[in-house]
Coordinates of N, CA and C in Angstrom, one line a residue:
M1 N 15.1 14.4 20.2 CA 13.7 14.2 19.6 C 13.8 14.2 17.9
T2 N 13.4 13.2 17.3 CA 13.4 12.9 15.9 C 12.1 13.9 15.3
K3 N 12.6 14.7 14.4 CA 11.3 15.7 13.7 C 10.7 15.0 12.6
R4 N 9.3 15.1 12.7 CA 8.4 14.4 11.9 C 8.5 15.1 10.5
K5 N 8.5 14.3 9.7 CA 8.4 14.9 8.1 C 7.3 14.8 7.6
L6 N 7.0 15.3 6.8 CA 5.4 15.3 5.8 C 6.0 14.9 4.6
Y7 N 5.7 13.4 4.2 CA 6.2 12.9 2.9 C 5.1 13.1 1.9
R8 N 5.6 13.6 0.6 CA 4.7 13.7 -0.5 C 4.3 12.4 -0.9
I9 N 3.1 11.9 -1.5 CA 2.6 10.6 -1.8 C 2.4 10.7 -3.1
I10 N 3.0 9.5 -3.9 CA 2.9 9.3 -5.4 C 2.2 7.8 -5.3
Y11 N 0.9 8.1 -6.1 CA 0.5 6.4 -6.1 C 0.8 6.0 -7.6
S12 N 1.3 4.7 -7.9 CA 2.0 4.2 -9.1 C 0.6 3.7 -9.9
N13 N 0.8 3.8 -11.1 CA -0.3 3.2 -11.8 C -0.9 1.7 -11.7
A14 N 0.2 0.9 -11.3 CA 0.2 -0.5 -10.9 C -0.9 -0.5 -9.6
F15 N -0.6 0.3 -8.5 CA -1.5 0.6 -7.4 C -2.9 1.1 -7.7
H16 N -2.8 1.9 -8.5 CA -4.7 2.4 -8.8 C -5.1 1.1 -9.5
K17 N -4.6 0.5 -10.5 CA -5.3 -0.6 -11.2 C -5.6 -1.8 -10.2
E18 N -4.6 -2.1 -9.2 CA -5.0 -3.2 -8.4 C -6.0 -2.8 -7.3
L19 N -5.8 -1.4 -6.7 CA -6.9 -1.2 -5.8 C -8.4 -1.0 -6.5
S20 N -8.3 -0.5 -7.8 CA -9.6 -0.5 -8.4 C -10.2 -2.1 -8.8
S21 N -9.4 -2.7 -9.1 CA -9.9 -4.3 -9.3 C -10.2 -4.8 -7.9
I22 N -9.7 -4.6 -6.7 CA -10.3 -5.1 -5.5 C -11.5 -4.4 -5.1
V23 N -11.5 -3.2 -5.3 CA -12.8 -2.4 -4.6 C -14.0 -2.7 -6.0
N24 N -13.7 -2.9 -7.1 CA -14.6 -3.7 -8.1 C -15.3 -4.7 -8.0
Y25 N -14.3 -5.8 -7.4 CA -14.5 -7.1 -7.2 C -15.8 -7.0 -6.2
I26 N -15.5 -6.3 -5.0 CA -16.3 -6.4 -3.8 C -17.5 -5.8 -4.4
L27 N -17.4 -4.4 -5.0 CA -18.8 -3.8 -5.4 C -19.4 -4.5 -6.6
Y28 N -19.1 -5.2 -7.4 CA -19.8 -5.9 -8.3 C -20.0 -7.3 -8.2
A29 N -19.0 -8.2 -7.7 CA -19.1 -9.4 -7.8 C -19.8 -10.0 -6.4
L30 N -19.3 -9.2 -5.1 CA -20.1 -9.5 -4.1 C -21.0 -8.6 -3.7
H31 N -21.4 -7.7 -4.4 CA -22.6 -6.7 -4.2 C -22.6 -5.9 -3.0
N32 N -21.5 -5.4 -2.4 CA -21.3 -4.5 -1.3 C -20.8 -3.7 -1.4
R33 N -21.5 -2.7 -1.8 CA -21.2 -1.3 -1.7 C -20.3 -0.7 -0.7
N34 N -21.0 -1.0 0.6 CA -20.4 -0.4 1.8 C -19.0 -0.8 2.2
A35 N -18.6 -2.4 2.0 CA -17.6 -2.9 2.1 C -16.6 -2.3 1.2
A36 N -16.9 -2.1 -0.2 CA -16.0 -1.5 -1.1 C -15.8 -0.2 -0.6
R37 N -16.6 0.6 -0.2 CA -16.3 1.9 0.1 C -15.4 2.2 1.7
R38 N -15.7 1.3 2.3 CA -14.9 1.1 3.7 C -13.5 0.9 3.6
L39 N -13.2 -0.1 2.7 CA -12.0 -0.7 2.5 C -11.0 0.5 1.7
Y40 N -11.7 0.9 0.6 CA -11.0 2.2 -0.1 C -10.7 3.2 0.7
K41 N -11.6 3.5 2.0 CA -11.1 4.6 2.9 C -10.2 4.0 3.7
S42 N -10.1 2.7 4.2 CA -9.1 2.6 5.1 C -7.7 2.3 4.4
V43 N -7.8 1.8 3.0 CA -6.5 1.8 2.4 C -5.8 3.3 2.3
I44 N -6.6 4.2 1.9 CA -6.2 5.5 1.5 C -5.8 6.1 2.8
G45 N -6.7 6.2 4.0 CA -6.5 6.8 5.2 C -5.1 6.3 5.7
S46 N -5.1 5.0 5.8 CA -3.6 4.4 6.1 C -2.3 4.9 5.8
I47 N -2.5 5.1 4.4 CA -1.4 5.5 3.5 C -1.2 7.0 3.9
E48 N -2.1 7.5 4.1 CA -2.0 9.2 4.4 C -1.5 9.2 5.8
S49 N -2.0 8.3 6.7 CA -1.5 8.5 8.1 C 0.1 8.1 8.1
R50 N 0.3 7.2 7.6 CA 1.8 6.9 7.4 C 2.6 7.7 6.9
S51 N 2.3 8.6 5.9 CA 3.0 9.5 5.3 C 3.0 10.8 6.3
T52 N 2.4 11.1 7.1 CA 2.6 12.0 7.9 C 3.3 12.0 9.2
G53 N 3.9 10.4 9.4 CA 4.4 10.2 10.5 C 6.1 9.9 10.3
F54 N 6.2 8.7 10.5 CA 7.7 8.2 10.2 C 7.8 7.0 9.2
P55 N 7.3 7.0 8.2 CA 7.1 6.0 7.3 C 8.6 5.1 7.1
D56 N 9.8 5.5 7.3 CA 10.8 4.9 7.3 C 11.1 4.2 8.5
A57 N 10.5 4.5 9.4 CA 10.8 3.8 11.0 C 10.1 2.2 11.0
Y58 N 9.7 1.8 9.9 CA 9.0 0.5 10.0 C 10.0 -0.5 9.4
E59 N 9.7 -1.9 9.5 CA 10.7 -2.7 9.0 C 10.6 -2.6 7.6
I60 N 11.7 -2.9 6.6 CA 11.9 -2.9 5.4 C 11.7 -4.5 5.0
F61 N 10.8 -4.6 3.8 CA 10.6 -5.8 3.3 C 11.7 -6.1 2.2
K62 N 12.7 -7.1 2.7 CA 13.7 -7.3 1.6 C 13.8 -8.7 1.2
S63 N 14.5 -8.9 0.0 CA 14.3 -10.3 -0.7 C 15.7 -10.0 -1.7
D64 N 16.5 -11.2 -1.7 CA 17.5 -11.0 -2.8 C 16.8 -11.0 -4.3
R65 N 15.7 -11.4 -4.4 CA 15.0 -11.5 -5.6 C 14.4 -10.2 -5.9
L66 N 14.1 -9.1 -5.2 CA 14.0 -8.1 -5.3 C 15.1 -6.8 -5.7
T67 N 14.7 -5.9 -6.5 CA 15.7 -5.0 -6.9 C 15.4 -3.6 -6.0
K68 N 14.5 -3.4 -5.5 CA 14.3 -2.4 -4.1 C 13.8 -2.8 -2.9
E69 N 13.8 -1.9 -2.0 CA 13.2 -2.1 -0.6 C 12.0 -1.8 -0.4
Y70 N 11.1 -2.5 0.0 CA 9.8 -1.9 0.2 C 9.2 -1.9 1.8
Y71 N 8.5 -1.2 2.0 CA 7.7 -1.1 3.3 C 6.3 -1.4 3.1
R72 N 5.6 -2.1 4.2 CA 4.4 -2.4 4.1 C 3.3 -1.9 5.1
I73 N 2.2 -1.8 4.7 CA 1.2 -1.4 5.6 C -0.1 -2.3 5.5
Y74 N -0.5 -2.9 6.5 CA -1.4 -3.8 6.6 C -2.9 -3.4 6.9
V75 N -3.6 -3.8 5.9 CA -5.0 -2.9 6.0 C -5.9 -4.3 5.5
N76 N -6.7 -4.8 6.7 CA -7.5 -5.7 6.8 C -7.0 -7.0 6.1
N77 N -7.5 -7.7 5.0 CA -6.7 -8.8 4.3 C -5.7 -8.6 3.1
Y78 N -5.3 -7.1 3.3 CA -4.6 -6.6 2.2 C -3.3 -5.9 3.0
V79 N -2.0 -6.0 1.7 CA -1.0 -5.3 2.1 C -0.8 -4.2 1.2
V80 N -0.2 -2.8 1.6 CA 0.0 -2.1 0.5 C 1.7 -2.0 0.9
Y81 N 2.4 -1.8 -0.5 CA 3.9 -2.0 -0.4 C 4.3 -0.4 -1.1
Y82 N 5.0 0.0 -0.2 CA 5.4 1.4 -0.6 C 6.9 1.6 -0.6
S83 N 7.8 2.4 -1.4 CA 9.2 2.8 -1.3 C 9.2 4.1 -1.2
L84 N 10.6 4.5 -0.7 CA 10.6 6.0 -0.1 C 11.7 6.4 -1.1
K85 N 11.8 7.7 -1.7 CA 12.6 8.2 -2.1 C 12.8 9.8 -1.8
E86 N 14.1 10.0 -1.2 CA 14.0 11.4 -0.5 C 12.6 11.6 0.6
E87 N 12.1 12.5 0.2 CA 10.7 12.9 1.2 C 9.6 12.6 0.1
V88 N 9.5 11.5 -0.5 CA 8.2 11.1 -1.5 C 8.3 9.6 -0.9
M89 N 6.9 9.5 -0.7 CA 6.3 8.0 -0.4 C 5.8 7.5 -1.8
V90 N 6.4 6.6 -2.4 CA 5.9 5.9 -3.6 C 5.0 4.8 -3.1
V91 N 3.9 4.8 -3.4 CA 2.8 3.7 -3.4 C 3.0 3.0 -4.6
E92 N 3.6 1.4 -4.3 CA 3.7 0.8 -5.7 C 2.6 0.0 -5.8
H93 N 2.1 -0.9 -4.8 CA 1.3 -2.0 -5.1 C 0.1 -2.4 -3.8
I94 N -0.7 -3.1 -4.1 CA -1.7 -3.6 -2.8 C -2.1 -4.9 -3.4
F95 N -1.8 -6.0 -2.5 CA -1.9 -7.5 -2.7 C -2.8 -8.1 -1.7
Y96 N -3.6 -8.9 -2.0 CA -4.4 -9.8 -1.1 C -3.3 -10.3 -0.2
S97 N -3.3 -10.5 1.0 CA -2.4 -10.8 1.8 C -2.0 -12.3 1.8
K98 N -2.7 -13.0 1.1 CA -2.4 -14.7 0.9 C -1.8 -15.0 -0.3
Q99 N -1.4 -14.0 -1.1 CA -0.7 -13.9 -2.7 C 0.7 -14.1 -2.1
N100 N 1.3 -14.9 -3.1 CA 2.8 -15.0 -3.2 C 3.6 -13.7 -3.6
V101 N 3.9 -12.9 -2.6 CA 4.3 -11.6 -2.9 C 5.5 -11.5 -3.8
L102 N 6.5 -12.2 -3.4 CA 7.7 -12.1 -4.3 C 7.6 -12.6 -5.5
E103 N 6.6 -13.2 -5.8 CA 6.4 -13.9 -7.4 C 5.9 -12.4 -8.0
L104 N 5.0 -11.8 -7.3 CA 4.4 -10.5 -8.1 C 5.3 -9.4 -8.0
L105 N 6.0 -9.3 -7.1 CA 7.1 -8.1 -7.0 C 8.4 -8.4 -7.7
S106 N 8.6 -9.6 -8.0 CA 9.8 -9.8 -9.0 C 9.6 -9.4 -10.3

């Protein structure tokens, strides 16, 4: 049986800005404090849950246009992109699922 590892999580500045922008839009433009709070908790909870399991057991998102390999976490209408470096999970981005991700990640 494969042993579970606990990955340390590092959140990039880009991820913090993107998540803040999404939450602020829901909070201030849509005037929905509860939805903003729920989304924030879901995103962070999904990341933490993935870090305690097997974050490397999921499909790698690859493209010839990208310089690194990303893994994905789907949370509602958003996708979190992370990379792995040894036992560190680097949370890099969060985008709306309908956006052109290759353009944003390139």
